[in-house]
Tab-separated table of C-alpha atoms and ligand atoms in Angstrom:
chain	number	residue	atom	x	y	z
A	1	MET	CA	45.517	138.240	124.778
A	2	THR	CA	45.779	139.877	128.485
A	3	PRO	CA	49.236	138.997	129.837
A	4	SER	CA	47.942	136.938	132.171
A	5	THR	CA	46.232	134.516	129.953
A	6	VAL	CA	47.388	131.461	128.239
A	7	ARG	CA	46.460	130.981	124.463
A	8	TYR	CA	44.721	127.543	123.697
A	9	ALA	CA	44.715	126.572	120.305
A	10	MET	CA	42.823	123.503	119.456
A	11	ILE	CA	43.762	121.610	116.284
A	12	GLY	CA	40.922	119.055	115.449
A	13	GLY	CA	40.142	117.148	112.322
A	14	PHE	CA	39.619	113.577	111.577
A	15	LEU	CA	41.669	110.515	112.324
A	16	GLY	CA	45.179	110.653	110.261
A	17	ALA	CA	44.512	114.086	108.971
A	18	GLY	CA	47.896	115.269	110.359
A	19	LYS	CA	47.177	116.809	113.781
A	20	THR	CA	49.928	115.478	115.445
A	21	THR	CA	52.707	116.399	112.533
A	22	SER	CA	51.351	119.863	112.263
A	23	ILE	CA	51.519	120.019	116.347
A	24	LEU	CA	55.280	119.201	116.424
A	25	ARG	CA	55.603	121.547	113.556
A	26	CYS	CA	54.040	124.548	115.525
A	27	ALA	CA	55.915	123.833	118.825
A	28	GLU	CA	59.208	124.003	116.622
A	29	TRP	CA	57.984	127.249	115.222
A	30	LEU	CA	57.022	128.903	118.535
A	31	ALA	CA	60.102	127.582	119.974
A	32	ALA	CA	62.235	129.227	117.078
A	33	ARG	CA	60.261	132.533	118.149
A	34	GLY	CA	60.954	132.139	121.850
A	35	LEU	CA	57.612	130.961	123.161
A	36	ARG	CA	57.017	128.512	125.422
A	37	VAL	CA	54.448	125.546	124.463
A	38	GLY	CA	52.435	122.746	126.169
A	39	LEU	CA	50.696	120.046	124.402
A	40	VAL	CA	47.308	118.461	125.466
A	41	THR	CA	46.804	114.831	123.678
A	42	ASN	CA	43.456	112.899	123.709
A	43	ASP	CA	42.349	109.791	123.379
A	44	GLN	CA	39.720	107.384	124.346
A	45	GLY	CA	42.172	104.850	125.667
A	46	GLY	CA	45.864	104.963	127.089
A	47	ALA	CA	48.779	104.204	125.434
A	48	LEU	CA	48.997	107.024	123.173
A	49	VAL	CA	51.533	107.403	120.371
A	50	ASP	CA	51.002	110.931	120.272
A	51	THR	CA	52.081	111.309	123.571
A	52	ALA	CA	54.806	109.147	122.932
A	53	LEU	CA	55.882	111.685	120.025
A	54	ALA	CA	55.731	114.496	121.771
A	55	GLU	CA	57.995	113.487	124.552
A	56	ALA	CA	60.308	112.203	122.083
A	57	HIS	CA	60.278	115.668	120.855
A	58	ARG	CA	61.034	116.889	124.635
A	59	LEU	CA	57.693	118.947	124.897
A	60	PRO	CA	56.000	119.268	128.269
A	61	VAL	CA	52.764	117.440	127.489
A	62	GLU	CA	49.579	116.101	129.571
A	63	GLU	CA	47.439	113.385	128.456
A	64	ILE	CA	43.490	113.359	128.944
A	65	VAL	CA	42.329	109.321	128.399
A	66	GLY	CA	39.543	107.566	128.817
A	67	GLY	CA	37.089	110.074	126.813
A	68	CYS	CA	37.212	113.299	124.542
A	69	PHE	CA	37.776	116.692	125.925
A	70	CYS	CA	34.132	117.427	125.647
A	71	CYS	CA	33.238	114.590	127.992
A	72	ARG	CA	36.492	115.414	130.230
A	73	PHE	CA	36.265	118.858	130.128
A	74	THR	CA	37.422	119.277	133.748
A	75	SER	CA	40.538	117.192	133.032
A	76	LEU	CA	41.162	119.251	130.220
A	77	VAL	CA	40.861	122.453	132.323
A	78	GLU	CA	43.237	120.505	135.221
A	79	ALA	CA	45.645	119.397	132.416
A	80	ALA	CA	45.846	122.855	131.041
A	81	GLU	CA	46.755	124.091	134.343
A	82	ALA	CA	49.234	121.680	135.326
A	83	LEU	CA	51.231	122.616	132.399
A	84	VAL	CA	50.600	126.624	133.234
A	85	GLY	CA	52.135	125.736	136.755
A	86	ASP	CA	54.855	123.463	135.323
A	87	THR	CA	56.280	125.426	132.479
A	88	ALA	CA	54.379	128.575	131.681
A	89	PRO	CA	53.651	128.226	128.240
A	90	ASP	CA	52.896	130.862	126.069
A	91	VAL	CA	50.469	128.540	123.831
A	92	LEU	CA	48.927	125.367	124.879
A	93	LEU	CA	48.388	123.225	121.569
A	94	ALA	CA	45.341	120.665	122.063
A	95	GLU	CA	44.903	117.758	119.976
A	96	PRO	CA	40.897	116.266	120.505
A	97	VAL	CA	40.291	112.758	119.328
A	98	GLY	CA	40.130	112.471	115.696
A	99	SER	CA	36.333	111.055	115.682
A	100	CYS	CA	35.324	113.963	118.188
A	101	THR	CA	33.133	116.910	117.113
A	102	ASP	CA	31.033	119.573	118.420
A	103	LEU	CA	34.261	121.015	120.043
A	104	VAL	CA	33.162	124.819	119.546
A	105	ALA	CA	30.075	124.107	122.072
A	106	THR	CA	31.486	121.757	124.231
A	107	VAL	CA	35.194	123.044	124.834
A	108	SER	CA	36.009	126.451	123.051
A	109	LEU	CA	33.308	128.343	124.506
A	110	PRO	CA	33.004	127.011	127.837
A	111	LEU	CA	36.758	127.626	127.958
A	112	GLU	CA	35.939	131.374	127.215
A	113	GLN	CA	33.103	131.797	129.392
A	114	LEU	CA	33.957	129.463	132.482
A	115	HIS	CA	37.702	130.272	132.204
A	116	GLY	CA	38.406	133.382	130.016
A	117	ASP	CA	40.112	134.929	133.172
A	118	ARG	CA	43.136	132.167	132.112
A	119	PHE	CA	42.695	131.197	128.763
A	120	THR	CA	42.701	132.923	125.289
A	121	VAL	CA	40.708	130.635	122.899
A	122	ALA	CA	42.407	130.789	119.600
A	123	PRO	CA	40.867	130.193	116.086
A	124	MET	CA	39.588	126.545	115.933
A	125	SER	CA	41.485	124.789	113.287
A	126	VAL	CA	40.376	121.491	111.444
A	127	VAL	CA	43.103	119.658	109.775
A	128	VAL	CA	42.019	117.331	106.582
A	129	ASP	CA	43.699	114.588	104.334
A	130	PRO	CA	42.901	115.732	100.616
A	131	VAL	CA	42.385	111.973	99.887
A	132	ARG	CA	39.988	111.297	102.663
A	133	ALA	CA	38.203	114.538	102.005
A	134	GLU	CA	37.533	113.658	98.241
A	135	ARG	CA	35.958	110.437	99.590
A	136	VAL	CA	33.682	112.196	102.184
A	137	LEU	CA	32.880	115.073	100.204
A	138	GLY	CA	31.687	112.853	97.153
A	139	LEU	CA	34.786	113.586	94.924
A	140	ALA	CA	35.779	110.005	95.221
A	141	SER	CA	33.919	107.086	96.120
A	142	ALA	CA	33.758	106.474	99.747
A	143	ARG	CA	35.372	103.971	101.633
A	144	LEU	CA	34.141	105.127	105.154
A	145	SER	CA	30.171	104.598	106.267
A	146	GLU	CA	27.988	107.411	105.914
A	147	HIS	CA	27.683	107.749	109.784
A	148	VAL	CA	31.467	108.301	110.254
A	149	ALA	CA	31.088	110.900	107.260
A	150	TYR	CA	28.649	112.654	109.256
A	151	ILE	CA	30.962	113.438	111.971
A	152	TYR	CA	33.744	114.335	109.326
A	153	ARG	CA	31.230	117.116	107.880
A	154	LYS	CA	30.504	118.067	111.181
A	155	GLN	CA	34.110	118.797	111.769
A	156	LEU	CA	34.235	120.949	108.582
A	157	GLU	CA	31.319	123.018	109.812
A	158	GLU	CA	32.874	123.969	113.039
A	159	ALA	CA	36.059	125.288	111.734
A	160	GLU	CA	37.368	128.642	111.663
A	161	ILE	CA	40.530	127.486	109.913
A	162	VAL	CA	40.275	124.564	107.520
A	163	VAL	CA	43.869	123.154	106.769
A	164	VAL	CA	44.155	121.115	103.635
A	165	ASN	CA	47.165	119.264	104.876
A	166	LYS	CA	49.351	116.886	102.740
A	167	SER	CA	49.430	119.389	99.956
A	168	ASP	CA	52.293	117.373	98.799
A	169	THR	CA	50.126	114.125	97.744
A	170	VAL	CA	47.559	115.679	95.382
A	171	ASP	CA	47.589	118.038	92.380
A	172	ARG	CA	46.627	121.485	91.927
A	173	GLY	CA	43.546	120.696	89.975
A	174	ARG	CA	42.284	118.141	93.021
A	175	LEU	CA	43.242	120.927	95.455
A	176	ASP	CA	40.885	123.414	93.694
A	177	ARG	CA	38.124	120.723	93.377
A	178	LEU	CA	38.317	120.069	97.165
A	179	ARG	CA	38.365	123.773	98.200
A	180	GLU	CA	35.090	124.277	96.571
A	181	ALA	CA	33.275	121.121	98.005
A	182	ILE	CA	34.929	122.288	101.397
A	183	ALA	CA	33.435	125.727	100.782
A	184	GLY	CA	30.329	124.163	100.249
A	185	VAL	CA	30.084	122.560	103.578
A	186	ASN	CA	31.586	125.613	105.265
A	187	PRO	CA	31.364	128.862	103.162
A	188	THR	CA	32.954	131.206	105.824
A	189	ALA	CA	35.799	129.361	106.874
A	190	GLU	CA	39.308	130.394	106.202
A	191	ILE	CA	40.849	127.600	103.720
A	192	LEU	CA	44.725	127.124	104.011
A	193	GLU	CA	46.924	124.666	102.302
A	194	CYS	CA	50.248	123.004	103.546
A	195	SER	CA	52.349	119.772	104.073
A	196	ALA	CA	52.995	119.539	107.574
A	197	ARG	CA	55.419	116.543	106.577
A	198	LEU	CA	57.423	118.672	104.258
A	199	GLY	CA	57.128	121.758	106.541
A	200	HIS	CA	55.522	123.608	103.316
A	201	GLY	CA	53.007	126.507	103.820
A	202	LEU	CA	52.397	126.254	107.543
A	203	GLU	CA	53.827	130.022	108.554
A	204	PRO	CA	50.332	131.476	107.543
A	205	TRP	CA	48.452	129.190	109.827
A	206	PHE	CA	50.851	129.330	113.007
A	207	GLU	CA	50.520	133.208	112.488
A	208	ARG	CA	46.948	132.797	112.618
A	209	LEU	CA	46.938	130.728	115.955
A	210	LEU	CA	49.553	133.077	117.717
A	211	ALA	CA	47.415	136.569	116.885
A	212	GLY	CA	43.771	135.576	116.426
A	213	ARG	CA	41.103	135.173	118.846
A	214	SER	CA	38.094	132.546	118.236
A	215	ARG	CA	34.976	133.862	116.674
A	216	ALA	CA	33.907	130.053	115.834
A	217	ALA	CA	30.109	129.527	116.211
A	218	ALA	CA	28.782	126.172	117.428
A	219	ILE	CA	27.438	123.983	114.751
A	220	ALA	CA	24.075	124.903	114.165
A	221	GLU	CA	22.411	121.432	114.059
A	222	ILE	CA	23.766	118.243	115.583
A	223	ASP	CA	22.076	114.936	116.061
A	224	TYR	CA	23.931	113.189	118.940
A	225	ASP	CA	22.326	109.533	118.059
A	226	ARG	CA	24.121	109.997	114.716
A	227	TYR	CA	27.186	111.282	116.055
A	228	ALA	CA	27.203	108.348	118.579
A	229	LEU	CA	26.431	105.681	115.902
A	230	GLY	CA	29.109	106.860	113.689
A	231	GLU	CA	31.659	106.957	116.556
A	232	SER	CA	30.386	103.439	117.324
A	233	LEU	CA	31.090	102.246	114.083
A	234	LEU	CA	34.381	102.457	114.655
A	235	GLY	CA	36.797	99.816	116.512
A	236	TRP	CA	39.699	101.231	118.592
A	237	LEU	CA	42.489	99.286	119.868
A	238	ASN	CA	45.506	100.729	121.907
A	239	ALA	CA	48.470	98.157	123.048
A	240	GLU	CA	51.477	98.762	124.886
A	241	VAL	CA	54.459	95.536	124.527
A	242	ARG	CA	57.375	94.922	125.472
A	243	ILE	CA	59.953	93.474	123.114
A	244	GLY	CA	63.407	91.970	123.243
A	245	GLY	CA	65.345	91.146	126.047
A	246	SER	CA	64.627	88.001	127.983
A	247	GLY	CA	60.848	87.866	128.138
A	248	ALA	CA	58.743	88.026	130.503
A	249	ASP	CA	58.701	84.089	132.157
A	250	ALA	CA	62.180	83.374	131.257
A	251	ALA	CA	64.262	83.045	134.305
A	252	GLY	CA	67.792	82.950	132.699
A	253	PRO	CA	69.826	85.270	131.214
A	254	ALA	CA	69.561	88.983	131.617
A	255	ASP	CA	68.947	91.474	128.750
A	256	ASP	CA	72.571	91.993	127.656
A	257	GLU	CA	72.576	88.687	126.826
A	258	ALA	CA	69.449	89.306	124.171
A	259	ALA	CA	70.032	89.664	120.867
A	260	GLU	CA	69.655	93.094	119.118
A	261	PHE	CA	67.131	93.671	116.781
A	262	ASP	CA	66.220	96.351	113.939
A	263	GLY	CA	63.452	98.244	115.635
A	264	ASN	CA	62.773	100.648	112.463
A	265	ALA	CA	62.087	97.074	110.508
A	266	LEU	CA	60.234	95.359	113.349
A	267	LEU	CA	57.598	98.317	113.459
A	268	LEU	CA	57.257	98.287	109.974
A	269	ASP	CA	56.881	94.506	109.846
A	270	VAL	CA	54.086	94.557	112.744
A	271	LEU	CA	52.213	97.218	111.056
A	272	GLY	CA	52.541	95.651	107.751
A	273	ARG	CA	51.278	92.187	109.184
A	274	ILE	CA	47.945	94.109	110.897
A	275	ARG	CA	47.389	95.935	107.463
A	276	ALA	CA	47.748	92.621	105.414
A	277	THR	CA	45.047	91.374	107.820
A	278	ALA	CA	42.738	94.514	107.034
A	279	GLU	CA	43.225	93.906	103.599
A	280	ALA	CA	42.266	90.078	103.746
A	281	GLU	CA	39.227	90.810	105.758
A	282	GLY	CA	38.084	93.597	104.288
A	283	PHE	CA	37.604	96.380	106.743
A	284	GLU	CA	39.236	100.007	106.424
A	285	ILE	CA	41.741	101.358	108.552
A	286	ALA	CA	41.166	105.059	109.434
A	287	HIS	CA	44.946	105.331	110.876
A	288	LEU	CA	47.235	102.881	112.633
A	289	LYS	CA	50.383	104.300	114.533
A	290	GLY	CA	53.113	102.698	116.184
A	291	THR	CA	56.233	103.855	117.995
A	292	LEU	CA	58.915	101.541	119.142
A	293	SER	CA	61.241	103.160	121.546
A	294	LEU	CA	64.335	101.967	123.727
A	295	GLU	CA	63.191	100.833	127.244
A	296	GLY	CA	63.654	103.425	129.653
A	297	ASP	CA	64.550	106.059	127.116
A	298	PRO	CA	61.586	108.155	125.693
A	299	TYR	CA	63.721	110.264	123.251
A	300	GLU	CA	64.767	107.656	121.151
A	301	LEU	CA	62.050	105.994	119.068
A	302	ALA	CA	60.955	104.906	115.522
A	303	ALA	CA	57.363	106.160	114.289
A	304	ALA	CA	55.514	104.817	111.634
A	305	ASN	CA	51.819	105.103	110.312
A	306	LEU	CA	49.166	104.158	107.711
A	307	VAL	CA	46.013	105.831	106.898
A	308	GLN	CA	44.244	103.593	104.922
A	309	SER	CA	44.147	99.877	104.525
A	310	ALA	CA	45.566	100.110	100.928
A	311	ASP	CA	48.570	102.138	102.401
A	312	THR	CA	52.117	100.798	103.361
A	313	ALA	CA	53.147	102.039	106.717
A	314	VAL	CA	55.824	104.760	106.543
A	315	LEU	CA	58.618	105.914	108.736
A	316	SER	CA	58.233	109.267	110.108
A	317	HIS	CA	61.274	108.766	112.748
A	318	ARG	CA	63.825	106.406	112.798
A	319	LEU	CA	65.939	104.770	115.236
A	320	ALA	CA	69.588	105.090	114.898
A	321	GLU	CA	70.716	102.139	116.492
A	322	PRO	CA	69.815	98.311	117.079
A	323	VAL	CA	67.745	97.799	120.147
A	324	ASP	CA	68.106	95.247	123.097
A	325	VAL	CA	64.578	95.737	124.517
A	326	GLY	CA	61.996	97.933	123.155
A	327	ARG	CA	58.203	99.350	123.880
A	328	LEU	CA	56.130	99.263	121.148
A	329	LEU	CA	53.102	101.447	121.275
A	330	VAL	CA	50.137	100.088	118.661
A	331	ASN	CA	47.158	102.363	117.894
A	332	LEU	CA	44.681	101.250	115.486
A	333	ARG	CA	41.315	102.585	114.645
A	334	ALA	CA	39.561	101.125	112.219
A	335	GLU	CA	36.025	100.621	110.761
A	336	ALA	CA	35.313	97.088	112.084
A	337	ASP	CA	34.544	95.228	115.164
A	338	PRO	CA	37.437	95.916	117.823
A	339	ALA	CA	37.663	91.703	118.423
A	340	VAL	CA	38.799	91.536	114.967
A	341	LEU	CA	41.344	94.188	115.686
A	342	GLU	CA	42.579	92.356	118.504
A	343	ARG	CA	42.964	89.253	116.448
A	344	ALA	CA	44.883	91.307	113.846
A	345	VAL	CA	47.315	92.711	116.362
A	346	ARG	CA	47.868	90.077	118.399
A	347	SER	CA	48.351	87.697	115.678
A	348	ALA	CA	51.166	90.218	114.050
A	349	LEU	CA	52.904	90.375	117.291
A	350	GLY	CA	52.960	86.466	117.347
A	351	GLY	CA	54.969	87.061	113.861
A	352	CYS	CA	58.249	88.622	115.562
A	353	GLY	CA	59.846	85.211	115.467
A	354	LYS	CA	62.160	84.348	118.585
A	355	LEU	CA	62.056	87.622	120.129
A	356	PRO	CA	60.272	87.461	123.701
A	357	VAL	CA	57.110	89.661	123.070
A	358	GLU	CA	55.400	90.713	126.075
A	359	ILE	CA	51.949	92.192	126.162
A	360	LEU	CA	51.773	94.923	129.031
A	361	HIS	CA	48.428	96.592	128.076
A	362	LEU	CA	45.958	95.914	125.536
A	363	GLU	CA	42.633	97.233	124.989
A	364	HIS	CA	39.875	97.282	122.204
A	365	PHE	CA	36.708	99.033	122.362
A	366	ARG	CA	34.072	100.871	120.403
A	367	PRO	CA	34.044	104.523	121.642
A	368	GLY	CA	31.195	105.364	123.602
A	369	ARG	CA	28.338	107.666	123.385
A	370	PRO	CA	29.803	111.342	123.690
A	371	VAL	CA	27.976	113.102	126.878
A	372	PRO	CA	29.721	116.350	126.931
A	373	THR	CA	30.276	117.988	130.511
A	374	HIS	CA	29.031	121.575	129.060
A	375	ARG	CA	27.019	122.742	126.069
A	376	LEU	CA	27.286	126.005	125.403
A	377	PRO	CA	26.264	126.689	121.880
A	378	THR	CA	26.218	130.634	122.129
A	379	ARG	CA	28.766	132.922	122.756
A	380	VAL	CA	27.904	135.806	125.420
B	1	LIG	N1	52.584	112.953	102.716
B	1	LIG	C1	51.890	113.844	103.930
B	1	LIG	N2	52.050	112.850	104.934
B	1	LIG	C2	51.456	113.446	106.173
B	1	LIG	C3	51.534	115.049	106.298
B	1	LIG	N3	51.276	115.442	107.262
B	1	LIG	C4	51.052	113.970	108.243
B	1	LIG	N4	51.341	113.188	107.555
B	1	LIG	C5	51.528	111.907	107.561
B	1	LIG	O1	50.094	111.214	108.142
B	1	LIG	C6	49.853	110.451	108.957
B	1	LIG	C7	49.101	110.933	110.209
B	1	LIG	O2	49.695	111.539	110.879
B	1	LIG	P1	49.419	112.454	111.803
B	1	LIG	O3	50.072	113.433	112.333
B	1	LIG	O4	49.623	110.818	112.962
B	1	LIG	O5	47.732	112.568	112.248
B	1	LIG	P2	46.786	112.391	113.099
B	1	LIG	O6	45.714	113.400	112.620
B	1	LIG	O7	47.339	113.341	114.445
B	1	LIG	O8	46.648	111.153	113.524
B	1	LIG	P3	45.279	110.860	114.898
B	1	LIG	O9	45.769	111.219	116.246
B	1	LIG	O10	45.483	109.232	115.131
B	1	LIG	O11	43.970	111.161	114.731
B	1	LIG	C8	51.469	110.101	109.455
B	1	LIG	O12	51.955	108.833	108.253
B	1	LIG	C9	52.304	111.426	108.602
B	1	LIG	O13	53.424	111.175	108.214
B	1	LIG	C10	51.766	115.857	104.890
B	1	LIG	O14	52.172	117.018	104.720
B	1	LIG	N5	52.415	114.880	103.644
B	2	LIG	MG1	47.470	112.546	116.431
């Protein structure tokens, strides 16, 4: 890296693999070395849990909403430049949408070739959840459709570093079989193992991001019809909700007269009710994540996730105090009709008892066909 360039590290991988958890760990690791970091989050919609988490960690963050990095390349460059202008980061950690692939040809190589005077592209990482990977790679029975699995395999194909995360959830034998299956898809990738949640095994990966330079080759063959079909099978829902206080319509009592509630429990209840609908209606959740922050205070929040319909939601961040008025974000990605997701979320919010619930934003859709701004499949 020349002194005038900023390192751009893209941490890809399927929905729920642990990208954000890893990025937050990496930001901590870099800060401990006296390096400044900027984050770029990305989603097809707005009201992002990942951005809320970055803000709660007091990290400079820019979000690209309304499309993936490849389709909003210009916005990505602008966001990166805004971070550089505001906080002069040494490293930018960018998290693409978990259903996105072909990022080397559409982001890394264009960044290198069109903006190489300002950015040095670090090796392309793809994070995997071992349980999901076993299912996609035929080591366990599939839960997501073959078209969604196509995207997953393409993500693995373009990785320079495959990071098998959540090593705390599977034993050595399963990890070894998985390594073999991943090498079958991508024989040249370096395969690392870690637990981002526990903070184990991360250092070799982070060292590579800091020192290495991308040599990634673009995916040799990709069928955009199949890629688009895979993405379109996923339903997407993002919601932002105000909970507690005097409610949207109430003219009377001020917020300070409203009952306080346990924000950690409320978040788990809402996600639990959405999950119960998924089980009852037989659709597979790819990732359900939520945060509940104190209104007006983005630094205090509860966060919880689950990455398959059979799981129960687990808190990764807890609120220390009861809540007067909370701002709830729900991001749900599942292989289901978005209208079904909307009903599931509205019904889950309806179960908040007497607490006033005001939906500030709710969008549900199927991701549109990816139309990259650039596709530069070869390195010059
Ligand atoms: N057991 C375990 N869970 C983990 C680990 N890393 C992440 N998780 C959990 O996996 C879930 C998803 O983590 P995220 O970091 O939000 O995943 P993501 O890849 O950013 O998800 P999307 O942004 O939706 O694509 C959360 O519940 C995390 O707490 C890990 O090392 N071990
Ligand atoms: Mg994330």
